[in-house]
Amino acid sequence: MRIAVLSDIHGVLPALEAVLGEPDVRAADRIVLTGDIAAGPMPVETLDLLVSLGERVVWVHGNADREVVEVAGGKQCDYAISRFAGEQLRPDQVELLGTLPMTHAVELGGLGRTVFFHGTPRKDDEVILVDSTYERWAEVLGDLEADTLVMGNTHMPFVRLVDRRVAVNPGSVGMPYGTAGAHWALLDGESGGVTLRRTPLDAEAVGDRLIAESRFEGIVAWVGEYIRENYSDRLAVEAMGRREGR
């Protein structure tokens, strides 16, 4: 089995469309979404496209998915883009996001028992990074039984070993940190291989389309911050490291 992993799409429909057009994604047996799917400028359209793919898609919730569901239920949120998304979603989409599991596990050939989640297996907004210590990994993983760990949340792609287990973050489709483009990963159960992939995007064209089609009041500034520019991996690691308690 081959699985394409897409994480942190954040409602950036043009980026999602580009990744779904990749031959290896079209040919994959499954597409696993590791959270933060709709909290962005085109939430309704993003969810509709993913739902149209049917049972090929396996969904795992992220902290932003939880937040937009809470907004739809009348709860306050600090993030303007999440407030916007929560107010835009249809009831069926709120129900979909509100029932997503926190983890998904599958036996994946040479990769063994593979567990997908967003932040950590115990908390959807918890941070774990490529340079986190073995002690930190042991703390957040607890007694989780897995040979391969696949996560999202930090928007930065990496593959590393964690005490004989393979840890993978595909990076972000819609809001990449480090290098531009839509980041994703391909897991090959037959070969036991993990490949980090990046789909090039025309940032100006993507930004223009979002500005034209999104109803988010702050779309111009949002596009300038996350599409036409992107945060460096160093700045992101430093900021998220503080959340980790460094």
Short mmCIF file of C-alpha atoms in Angstrom, two decimals:
data_model
loop_
_atom_site.label_atom_id
_atom_site.label_comp_id
_atom_site.label_asym_id
_atom_site.label_seq_id
_atom_site.Cartn_x
_atom_site.Cartn_y
_atom_site.Cartn_z
CA MET A 1 0.00 0.00 0.00
CA ARG A 2 1.11 3.55 -0.77
CA ILE A 3 -0.19 6.47 1.28
CA ALA A 4 0.05 10.16 0.42
CA VAL A 5 0.08 12.26 3.59
CA LEU A 6 -1.29 15.79 3.40
CA SER A 7 -1.18 17.99 6.47
CA ASP A 8 -2.03 21.56 7.44
CA ILE A 9 -3.92 22.43 4.27
CA HIS A 10 -5.50 25.38 6.09
CA GLY A 11 -8.17 26.02 3.50
CA VAL A 12 -5.70 26.96 0.74
CA LEU A 13 -7.65 25.37 -2.09
CA PRO A 14 -5.21 26.13 -4.95
CA ALA A 15 -2.37 24.41 -3.08
CA LEU A 16 -4.55 21.38 -2.36
CA GLU A 17 -5.61 21.15 -6.00
CA ALA A 18 -1.96 21.21 -7.10
CA VAL A 19 -1.01 18.38 -4.73
CA LEU A 20 -4.02 16.26 -5.67
CA GLY A 21 -2.91 16.63 -9.29
CA GLU A 22 0.45 15.00 -8.59
CA PRO A 23 0.70 11.55 -10.29
CA ASP A 24 1.88 9.85 -7.09
CA VAL A 25 -1.05 11.29 -5.15
CA ARG A 26 -3.53 10.25 -7.82
CA ALA A 27 -2.05 6.74 -7.77
CA ALA A 28 -1.87 6.39 -3.97
CA ASP A 29 -4.11 3.79 -2.34
CA ARG A 30 -4.96 6.19 0.47
CA ILE A 31 -4.67 9.89 1.24
CA VAL A 32 -4.29 10.57 4.96
CA LEU A 33 -4.98 14.08 6.27
CA THR A 34 -3.12 14.80 9.49
CA GLY A 35 -5.20 17.77 10.62
CA ASP A 36 -5.72 21.52 10.28
CA ILE A 37 -7.72 21.06 7.13
CA ALA A 38 -10.20 23.90 6.81
CA ALA A 39 -9.03 26.83 8.97
CA GLY A 40 -8.08 29.14 6.15
CA PRO A 41 -9.38 31.38 3.38
CA MET A 42 -11.46 28.81 1.40
CA PRO A 43 -12.75 26.35 4.01
CA VAL A 44 -16.03 25.28 2.40
CA GLU A 45 -14.48 24.58 -1.00
CA THR A 46 -11.53 22.74 0.53
CA LEU A 47 -13.75 20.36 2.47
CA ASP A 48 -16.05 19.78 -0.50
CA LEU A 49 -13.12 18.77 -2.69
CA LEU A 50 -11.75 16.34 -0.12
CA VAL A 51 -15.16 14.80 0.57
CA SER A 52 -15.61 14.24 -3.18
CA LEU A 53 -12.63 11.84 -3.11
CA GLY A 54 -14.64 9.41 -1.03
CA GLU A 55 -13.20 6.57 0.97
CA ARG A 56 -9.66 7.03 -0.35
CA VAL A 57 -9.32 9.83 2.18
CA VAL A 58 -8.64 9.13 5.87
CA TRP A 59 -9.20 12.10 8.16
CA VAL A 60 -7.48 12.97 11.47
CA HIS A 61 -8.38 16.16 13.32
CA GLY A 62 -6.01 18.96 14.28
CA ASN A 63 -6.29 21.78 16.79
CA ALA A 64 -7.53 24.22 14.15
CA ASP A 65 -10.27 21.78 13.13
CA ARG A 66 -11.38 21.66 16.75
CA GLU A 67 -11.28 25.47 16.94
CA VAL A 68 -13.48 26.04 13.87
CA VAL A 69 -16.03 23.57 15.25
CA GLU A 70 -16.01 25.48 18.54
CA VAL A 71 -16.50 28.76 16.66
CA ALA A 72 -19.47 27.27 14.81
CA GLY A 73 -20.90 26.39 18.20
CA GLY A 74 -20.59 29.96 19.45
CA LYS A 75 -17.25 29.82 21.27
CA GLN A 76 -14.69 32.61 20.99
CA CYS A 77 -11.35 32.11 19.24
CA ASP A 78 -8.20 34.25 19.16
CA TYR A 79 -7.47 33.58 15.49
CA ALA A 80 -9.37 35.66 12.92
CA ILE A 81 -8.92 33.08 10.16
CA SER A 82 -10.40 30.34 12.38
CA ARG A 83 -13.31 32.58 13.33
CA PHE A 84 -13.95 33.21 9.64
CA ALA A 85 -13.79 29.51 8.75
CA GLY A 86 -16.05 28.48 11.61
CA GLU A 87 -18.65 31.02 10.50
CA GLN A 88 -18.52 29.85 6.86
CA LEU A 89 -18.91 26.10 7.29
CA ARG A 90 -22.20 24.36 6.59
CA PRO A 91 -23.75 22.20 9.33
CA ASP A 92 -22.71 18.98 7.56
CA GLN A 93 -19.11 20.21 7.45
CA VAL A 94 -19.15 21.16 11.12
CA GLU A 95 -20.46 17.67 11.90
CA LEU A 96 -17.72 16.08 9.78
CA LEU A 97 -14.89 17.95 11.49
CA GLY A 98 -16.45 17.47 14.91
CA THR A 99 -16.42 13.69 14.62
CA LEU A 100 -12.87 13.19 13.33
CA PRO A 101 -10.59 10.89 15.34
CA MET A 102 -7.44 12.10 17.05
CA THR A 103 -5.31 9.24 15.68
CA HIS A 104 -5.42 6.63 12.94
CA ALA A 105 -3.36 3.45 12.84
CA VAL A 106 -2.62 1.05 9.99
CA GLU A 107 -0.28 -1.87 9.34
CA LEU A 108 1.86 -0.62 6.47
CA GLY A 109 4.16 -3.38 5.31
CA GLY A 110 7.81 -2.46 5.71
CA LEU A 111 6.89 0.58 7.80
CA GLY A 112 5.11 -1.60 10.35
CA ARG A 113 2.39 -0.24 12.59
CA THR A 114 2.00 3.34 11.42
CA VAL A 115 0.15 5.85 13.58
CA PHE A 116 -1.07 9.21 12.25
CA PHE A 117 -1.89 12.22 14.45
CA HIS A 118 -1.63 16.01 14.40
CA GLY A 119 0.27 17.41 17.40
CA THR A 120 1.06 14.40 19.55
CA PRO A 121 -0.98 11.26 20.25
CA ARG A 122 -2.21 12.77 23.51
CA LYS A 123 -2.97 16.38 22.52
CA ASP A 124 -3.83 18.01 19.19
CA ASP A 125 -1.92 21.26 19.80
CA GLU A 126 1.17 19.87 21.50
CA VAL A 127 4.51 20.60 19.83
CA ILE A 128 7.16 18.04 18.95
CA LEU A 129 10.06 19.07 16.71
CA VAL A 130 12.81 17.52 14.63
CA ASP A 131 15.38 18.44 17.27
CA SER A 132 13.30 17.51 20.33
CA THR A 133 15.17 15.36 22.80
CA TYR A 134 14.64 11.63 23.19
CA GLU A 135 13.28 12.35 26.65
CA ARG A 136 10.70 14.73 25.20
CA TRP A 137 9.66 12.19 22.56
CA ALA A 138 9.30 9.51 25.23
CA GLU A 139 7.13 11.86 27.31
CA VAL A 140 4.65 12.71 24.53
CA LEU A 141 4.50 9.21 23.03
CA GLY A 142 3.94 7.43 26.33
CA ASP A 143 3.11 3.77 25.78
CA LEU A 144 2.02 4.22 22.15
CA GLU A 145 2.73 1.12 20.11
CA ALA A 146 4.07 2.18 16.73
CA ASP A 147 6.93 1.57 14.32
CA THR A 148 6.27 4.72 12.30
CA LEU A 149 4.88 8.04 13.57
CA VAL A 150 3.32 10.55 11.16
CA MET A 151 2.29 13.97 12.43
CA GLY A 152 1.56 17.57 11.44
CA ASN A 153 1.11 20.82 13.38
CA THR A 154 4.55 22.46 13.01
CA HIS A 155 4.39 23.03 9.22
CA MET A 156 8.01 21.87 8.81
CA PRO A 157 8.92 18.66 6.97
CA PHE A 158 11.32 16.14 8.46
CA VAL A 159 12.14 12.46 8.76
CA ARG A 160 14.17 11.20 11.72
CA LEU A 161 14.66 8.17 13.93
CA VAL A 162 13.27 8.22 17.46
CA ASP A 163 14.57 5.28 19.45
CA ARG A 164 14.29 2.92 16.46
CA ARG A 165 10.99 4.35 15.29
CA VAL A 166 10.63 6.46 12.15
CA ALA A 167 9.07 9.89 12.76
CA VAL A 168 7.68 11.82 9.80
CA ASN A 169 6.25 15.29 9.40
CA PRO A 170 5.17 16.00 5.80
CA GLY A 171 5.16 19.76 6.32
CA SER A 172 2.25 21.95 5.28
CA VAL A 173 0.29 22.00 2.05
CA GLY A 174 -1.14 25.47 2.57
CA MET A 175 1.13 27.34 5.01
CA PRO A 176 4.71 26.05 4.65
CA TYR A 177 7.53 27.15 6.93
CA GLY A 178 11.06 27.01 5.62
CA THR A 179 10.77 26.56 1.86
CA ALA A 180 7.90 27.64 -0.37
CA GLY A 181 5.58 25.27 -2.19
CA ALA A 182 3.03 22.70 -1.05
CA HIS A 183 4.72 20.04 1.09
CA TRP A 184 3.50 16.45 1.53
CA ALA A 185 4.90 12.95 1.99
CA LEU A 186 4.62 9.56 0.34
CA LEU A 187 4.75 6.36 2.40
CA ASP A 188 5.45 3.10 0.57
CA GLY A 189 4.56 0.04 2.60
CA GLU A 190 6.06 -2.36 0.08
CA SER A 191 9.54 -0.82 0.11
CA GLY A 192 9.34 0.63 3.61
CA GLY A 193 10.29 4.00 2.16
CA VAL A 194 9.34 7.53 3.18
CA THR A 195 9.72 10.39 0.71
CA LEU A 196 9.24 14.05 1.50
CA ARG A 197 7.75 15.82 -1.51
CA ARG A 198 7.19 19.43 -2.53
CA THR A 199 4.83 20.64 -5.24
CA PRO A 200 6.01 23.99 -6.68
CA LEU A 201 3.43 26.77 -6.67
CA ASP A 202 3.18 30.16 -8.32
CA ALA A 203 2.78 32.20 -5.15
CA GLU A 204 1.54 35.27 -6.99
CA ALA A 205 -1.12 33.33 -8.87
CA VAL A 206 -2.23 31.47 -5.74
CA GLY A 207 -2.40 34.75 -3.84
CA ASP A 208 -4.39 36.46 -6.59
CA ARG A 209 -6.91 33.63 -6.65
CA LEU A 210 -7.37 33.63 -2.90
CA ILE A 211 -7.87 37.39 -2.88
CA ALA A 212 -10.44 37.07 -5.67
CA GLU A 213 -12.37 34.12 -4.28
CA SER A 214 -12.10 34.23 -0.49
CA ARG A 215 -14.61 36.18 1.59
CA PHE A 216 -12.18 36.60 4.48
CA GLU A 217 -11.99 40.30 5.34
CA GLY A 218 -8.26 40.16 6.04
CA ILE A 219 -7.33 38.11 2.99
CA VAL A 220 -4.85 40.58 1.48
CA ALA A 221 -2.71 40.71 4.63
CA TRP A 222 -3.07 36.93 5.15
CA VAL A 223 -1.86 36.22 1.63
CA GLY A 224 1.07 38.56 2.11
CA GLU A 225 2.13 36.81 5.31
CA TYR A 226 1.61 33.15 4.41
CA ILE A 227 1.49 32.79 0.62
CA ARG A 228 3.72 35.43 -0.95
CA GLU A 229 6.13 35.11 1.96
CA ASN A 230 6.75 32.28 4.39
CA TYR A 231 8.38 32.04 7.79
CA SER A 232 11.85 30.51 7.97
CA ASP A 233 12.30 27.15 9.63
CA ARG A 234 14.72 28.72 12.09
CA LEU A 235 12.21 31.31 13.28
CA ALA A 236 9.50 28.66 13.48
CA VAL A 237 11.64 26.25 15.50
CA GLU A 238 12.63 29.02 17.90
CA ALA A 239 9.01 30.09 18.41
CA MET A 240 7.67 26.57 18.78
CA GLY A 241 10.58 25.56 20.95
CA ARG A 242 9.34 28.08 23.50
CA ARG A 243 5.95 26.35 23.42
CA GLU A 244 7.78 23.10 24.09
CA GLY A 245 9.25 24.66 27.20
CA ARG A 246 12.81 25.37 26.07
#
